XYZ file of N, CA and C in Angstrom:
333
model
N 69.143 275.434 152.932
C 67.847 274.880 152.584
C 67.247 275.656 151.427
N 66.723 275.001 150.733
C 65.916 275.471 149.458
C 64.493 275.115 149.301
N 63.167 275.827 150.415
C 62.327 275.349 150.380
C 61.281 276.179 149.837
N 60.244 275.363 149.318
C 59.343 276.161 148.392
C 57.896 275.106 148.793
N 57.123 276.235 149.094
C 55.861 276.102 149.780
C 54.743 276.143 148.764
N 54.504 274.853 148.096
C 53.074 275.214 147.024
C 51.868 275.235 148.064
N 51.097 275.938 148.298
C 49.910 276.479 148.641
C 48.867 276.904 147.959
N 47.658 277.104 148.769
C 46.522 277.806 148.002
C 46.646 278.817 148.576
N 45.783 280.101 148.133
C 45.730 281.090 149.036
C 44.765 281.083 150.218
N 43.795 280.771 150.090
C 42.632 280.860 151.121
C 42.747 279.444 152.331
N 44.140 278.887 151.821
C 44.012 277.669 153.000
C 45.324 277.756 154.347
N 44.256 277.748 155.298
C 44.805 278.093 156.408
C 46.474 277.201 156.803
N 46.352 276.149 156.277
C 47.406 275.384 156.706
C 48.812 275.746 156.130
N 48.236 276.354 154.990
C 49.576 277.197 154.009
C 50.016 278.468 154.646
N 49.036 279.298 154.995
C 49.651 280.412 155.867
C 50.177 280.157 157.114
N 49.845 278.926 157.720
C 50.298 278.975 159.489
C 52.201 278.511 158.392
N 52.048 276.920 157.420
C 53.548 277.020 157.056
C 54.168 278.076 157.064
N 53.970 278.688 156.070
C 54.834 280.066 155.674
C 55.100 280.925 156.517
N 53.856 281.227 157.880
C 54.722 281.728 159.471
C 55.359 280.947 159.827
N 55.329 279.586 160.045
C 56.535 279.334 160.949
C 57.789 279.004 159.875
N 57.989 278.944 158.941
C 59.178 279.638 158.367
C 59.482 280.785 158.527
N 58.747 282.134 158.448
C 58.898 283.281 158.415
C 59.857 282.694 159.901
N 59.239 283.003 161.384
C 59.356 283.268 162.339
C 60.725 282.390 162.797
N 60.987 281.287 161.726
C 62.515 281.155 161.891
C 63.577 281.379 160.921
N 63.031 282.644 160.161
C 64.288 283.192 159.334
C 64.602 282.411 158.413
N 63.747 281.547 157.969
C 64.405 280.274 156.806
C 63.693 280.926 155.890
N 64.411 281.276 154.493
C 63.642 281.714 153.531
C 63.423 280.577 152.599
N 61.873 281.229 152.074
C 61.230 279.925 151.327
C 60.739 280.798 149.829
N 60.098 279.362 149.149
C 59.787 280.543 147.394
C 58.405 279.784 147.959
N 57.395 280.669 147.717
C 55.783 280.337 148.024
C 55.141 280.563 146.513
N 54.663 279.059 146.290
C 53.982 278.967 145.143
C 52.306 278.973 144.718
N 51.755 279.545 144.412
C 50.325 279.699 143.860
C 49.660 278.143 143.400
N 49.624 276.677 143.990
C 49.185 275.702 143.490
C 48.129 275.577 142.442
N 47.016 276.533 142.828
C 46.197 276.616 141.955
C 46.551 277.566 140.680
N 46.978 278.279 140.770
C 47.697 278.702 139.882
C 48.663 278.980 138.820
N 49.533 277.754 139.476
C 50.551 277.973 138.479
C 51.160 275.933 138.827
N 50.325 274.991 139.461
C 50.131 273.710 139.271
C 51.685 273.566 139.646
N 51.844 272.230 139.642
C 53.142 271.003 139.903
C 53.728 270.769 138.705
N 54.340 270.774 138.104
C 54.884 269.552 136.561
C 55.021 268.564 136.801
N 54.900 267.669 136.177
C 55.028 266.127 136.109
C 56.461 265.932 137.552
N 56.941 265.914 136.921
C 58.517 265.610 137.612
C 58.526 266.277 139.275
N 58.102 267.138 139.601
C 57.883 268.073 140.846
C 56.849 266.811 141.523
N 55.604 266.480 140.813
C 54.298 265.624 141.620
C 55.454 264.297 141.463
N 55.826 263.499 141.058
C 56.503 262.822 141.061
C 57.454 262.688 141.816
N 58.228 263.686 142.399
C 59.497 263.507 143.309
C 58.417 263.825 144.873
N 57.558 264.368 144.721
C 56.629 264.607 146.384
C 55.992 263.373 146.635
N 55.550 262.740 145.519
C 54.819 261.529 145.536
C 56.089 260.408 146.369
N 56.938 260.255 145.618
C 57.974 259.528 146.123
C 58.293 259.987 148.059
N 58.610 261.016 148.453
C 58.957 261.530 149.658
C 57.694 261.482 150.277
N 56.554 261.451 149.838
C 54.958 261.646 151.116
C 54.668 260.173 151.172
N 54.984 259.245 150.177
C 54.657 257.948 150.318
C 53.345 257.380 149.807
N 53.143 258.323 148.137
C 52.268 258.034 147.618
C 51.414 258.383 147.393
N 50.195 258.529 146.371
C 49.545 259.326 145.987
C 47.794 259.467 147.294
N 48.145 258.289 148.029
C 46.993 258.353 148.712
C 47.381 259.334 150.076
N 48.302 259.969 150.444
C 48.963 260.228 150.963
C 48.743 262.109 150.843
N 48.645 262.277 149.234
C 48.839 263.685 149.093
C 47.322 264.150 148.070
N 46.511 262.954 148.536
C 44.964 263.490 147.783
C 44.362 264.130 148.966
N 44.074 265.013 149.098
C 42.965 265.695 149.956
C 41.918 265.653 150.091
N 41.550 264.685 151.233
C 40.058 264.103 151.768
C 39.431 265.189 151.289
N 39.443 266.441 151.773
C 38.280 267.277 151.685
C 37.959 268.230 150.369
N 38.505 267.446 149.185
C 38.409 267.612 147.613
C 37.151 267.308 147.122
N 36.421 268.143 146.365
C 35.294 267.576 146.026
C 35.370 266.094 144.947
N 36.077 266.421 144.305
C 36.237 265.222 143.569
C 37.259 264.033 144.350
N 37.703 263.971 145.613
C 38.559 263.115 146.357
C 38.074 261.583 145.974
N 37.354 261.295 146.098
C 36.741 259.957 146.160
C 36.510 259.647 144.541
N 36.065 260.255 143.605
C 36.842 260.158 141.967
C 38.017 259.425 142.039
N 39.086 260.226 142.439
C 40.210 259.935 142.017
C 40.386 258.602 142.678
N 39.743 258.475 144.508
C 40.440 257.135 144.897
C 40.032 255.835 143.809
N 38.488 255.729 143.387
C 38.377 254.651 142.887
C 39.000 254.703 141.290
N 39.394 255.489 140.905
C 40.651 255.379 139.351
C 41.085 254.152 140.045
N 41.415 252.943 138.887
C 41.646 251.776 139.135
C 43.502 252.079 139.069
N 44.081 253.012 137.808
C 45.084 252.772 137.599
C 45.999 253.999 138.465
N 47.316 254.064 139.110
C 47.920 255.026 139.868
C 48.429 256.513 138.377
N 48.624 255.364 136.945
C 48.603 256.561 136.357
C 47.444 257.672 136.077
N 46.163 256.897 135.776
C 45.074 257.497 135.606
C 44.973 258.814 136.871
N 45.361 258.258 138.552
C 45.346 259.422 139.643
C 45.790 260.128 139.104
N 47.213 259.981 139.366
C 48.250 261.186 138.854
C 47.872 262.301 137.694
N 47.287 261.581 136.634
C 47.109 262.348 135.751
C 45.654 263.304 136.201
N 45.265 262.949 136.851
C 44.162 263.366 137.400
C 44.704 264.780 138.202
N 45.615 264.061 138.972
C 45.971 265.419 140.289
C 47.193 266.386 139.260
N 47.587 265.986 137.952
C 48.274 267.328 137.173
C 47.262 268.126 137.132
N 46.141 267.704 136.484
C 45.423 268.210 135.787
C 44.126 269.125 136.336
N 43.937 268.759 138.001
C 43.445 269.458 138.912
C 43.801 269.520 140.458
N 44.951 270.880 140.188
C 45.783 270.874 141.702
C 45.324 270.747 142.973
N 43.680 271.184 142.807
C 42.920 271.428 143.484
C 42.998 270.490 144.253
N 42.917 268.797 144.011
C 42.767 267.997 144.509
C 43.960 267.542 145.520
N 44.879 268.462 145.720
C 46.014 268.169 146.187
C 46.290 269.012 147.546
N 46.393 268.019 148.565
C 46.404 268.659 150.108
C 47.483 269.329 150.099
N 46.935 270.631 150.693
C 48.174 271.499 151.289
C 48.620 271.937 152.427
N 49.419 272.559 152.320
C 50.234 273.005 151.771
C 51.696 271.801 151.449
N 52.193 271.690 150.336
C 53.059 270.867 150.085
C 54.587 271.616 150.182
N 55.349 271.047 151.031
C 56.436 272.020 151.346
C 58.024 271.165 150.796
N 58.631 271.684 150.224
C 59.823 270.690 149.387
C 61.061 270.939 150.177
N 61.939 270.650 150.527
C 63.367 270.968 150.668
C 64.292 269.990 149.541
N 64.483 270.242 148.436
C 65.346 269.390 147.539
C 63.928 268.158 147.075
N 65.062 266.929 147.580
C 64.216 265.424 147.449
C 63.199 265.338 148.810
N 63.165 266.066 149.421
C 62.370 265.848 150.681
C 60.897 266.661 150.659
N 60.077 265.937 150.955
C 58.501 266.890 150.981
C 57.617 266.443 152.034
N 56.756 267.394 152.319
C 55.994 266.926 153.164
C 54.522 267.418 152.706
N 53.475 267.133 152.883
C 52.098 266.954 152.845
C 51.444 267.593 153.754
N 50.699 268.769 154.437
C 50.031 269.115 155.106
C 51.180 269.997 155.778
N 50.551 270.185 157.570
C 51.497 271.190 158.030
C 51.996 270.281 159.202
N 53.232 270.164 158.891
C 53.961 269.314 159.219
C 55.490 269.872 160.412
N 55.397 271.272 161.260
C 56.544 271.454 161.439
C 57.495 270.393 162.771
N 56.953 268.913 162.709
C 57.702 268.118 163.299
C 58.555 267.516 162.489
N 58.211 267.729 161.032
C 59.540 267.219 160.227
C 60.226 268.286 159.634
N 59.867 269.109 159.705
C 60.378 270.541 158.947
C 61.569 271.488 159.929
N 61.323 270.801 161.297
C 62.650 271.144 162.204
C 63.667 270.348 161.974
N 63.443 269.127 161.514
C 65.035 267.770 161.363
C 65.584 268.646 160.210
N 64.957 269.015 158.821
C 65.788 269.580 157.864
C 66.676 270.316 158.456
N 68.102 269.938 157.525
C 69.132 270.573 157.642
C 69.156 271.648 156.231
């Protein structure tokens, strides 16, 4: 497995991920979201695996409700490059596979 945990720092759902990886020996690369953002191609392949951009906006974003009424899905997107902030975490990748929030009922099927 090759998993890499974009997170914030101060959000709880990113640290409980990254323990229960720790606590099963799966090593992961933990990324600074606010810090060091998604690239195009990265938001693009999570978008595809979470099932869309409504999927990986974070209700509790101040600007959340901005982005929902953007009429166009490019206008979102370009929106959520451009402020990670707006992007629920912790987002956890294995390859083509991602998940959205803290999720370890799908994060045990990975092989």
């Amino acid at each position: 497995m090759n998993i890499q945990i974009y997170g914030k720092n101060k959000c709880f759902d990113t640290k409980k991920a990254e323990r229960w990886f720790k606590e099963r020996g799966i090593r992961f690369q933990s990324i600074d979201l606010l810090r060091v953002g998604m690239s195009a191609g990265e938001l693009q392949s999570v978008l595809r695996a979470v099932g869309g951009i409504d999927a990986l906006l974070d209700p509790k974003a101040r600007d959340a409700a901005v982005v929902r009424y953007l009429a166009r899905d490019e206008d979102k997107l370009e929106r959520l490059l451009s402020d990670p902030s707006l992007i629920r975490t912790p987002v956890v990748r294995n390859g083509r596979q991602a998940t959205c929030g803290y999720c370890p009922e799908v994060w045990s099927t990975w092989e």
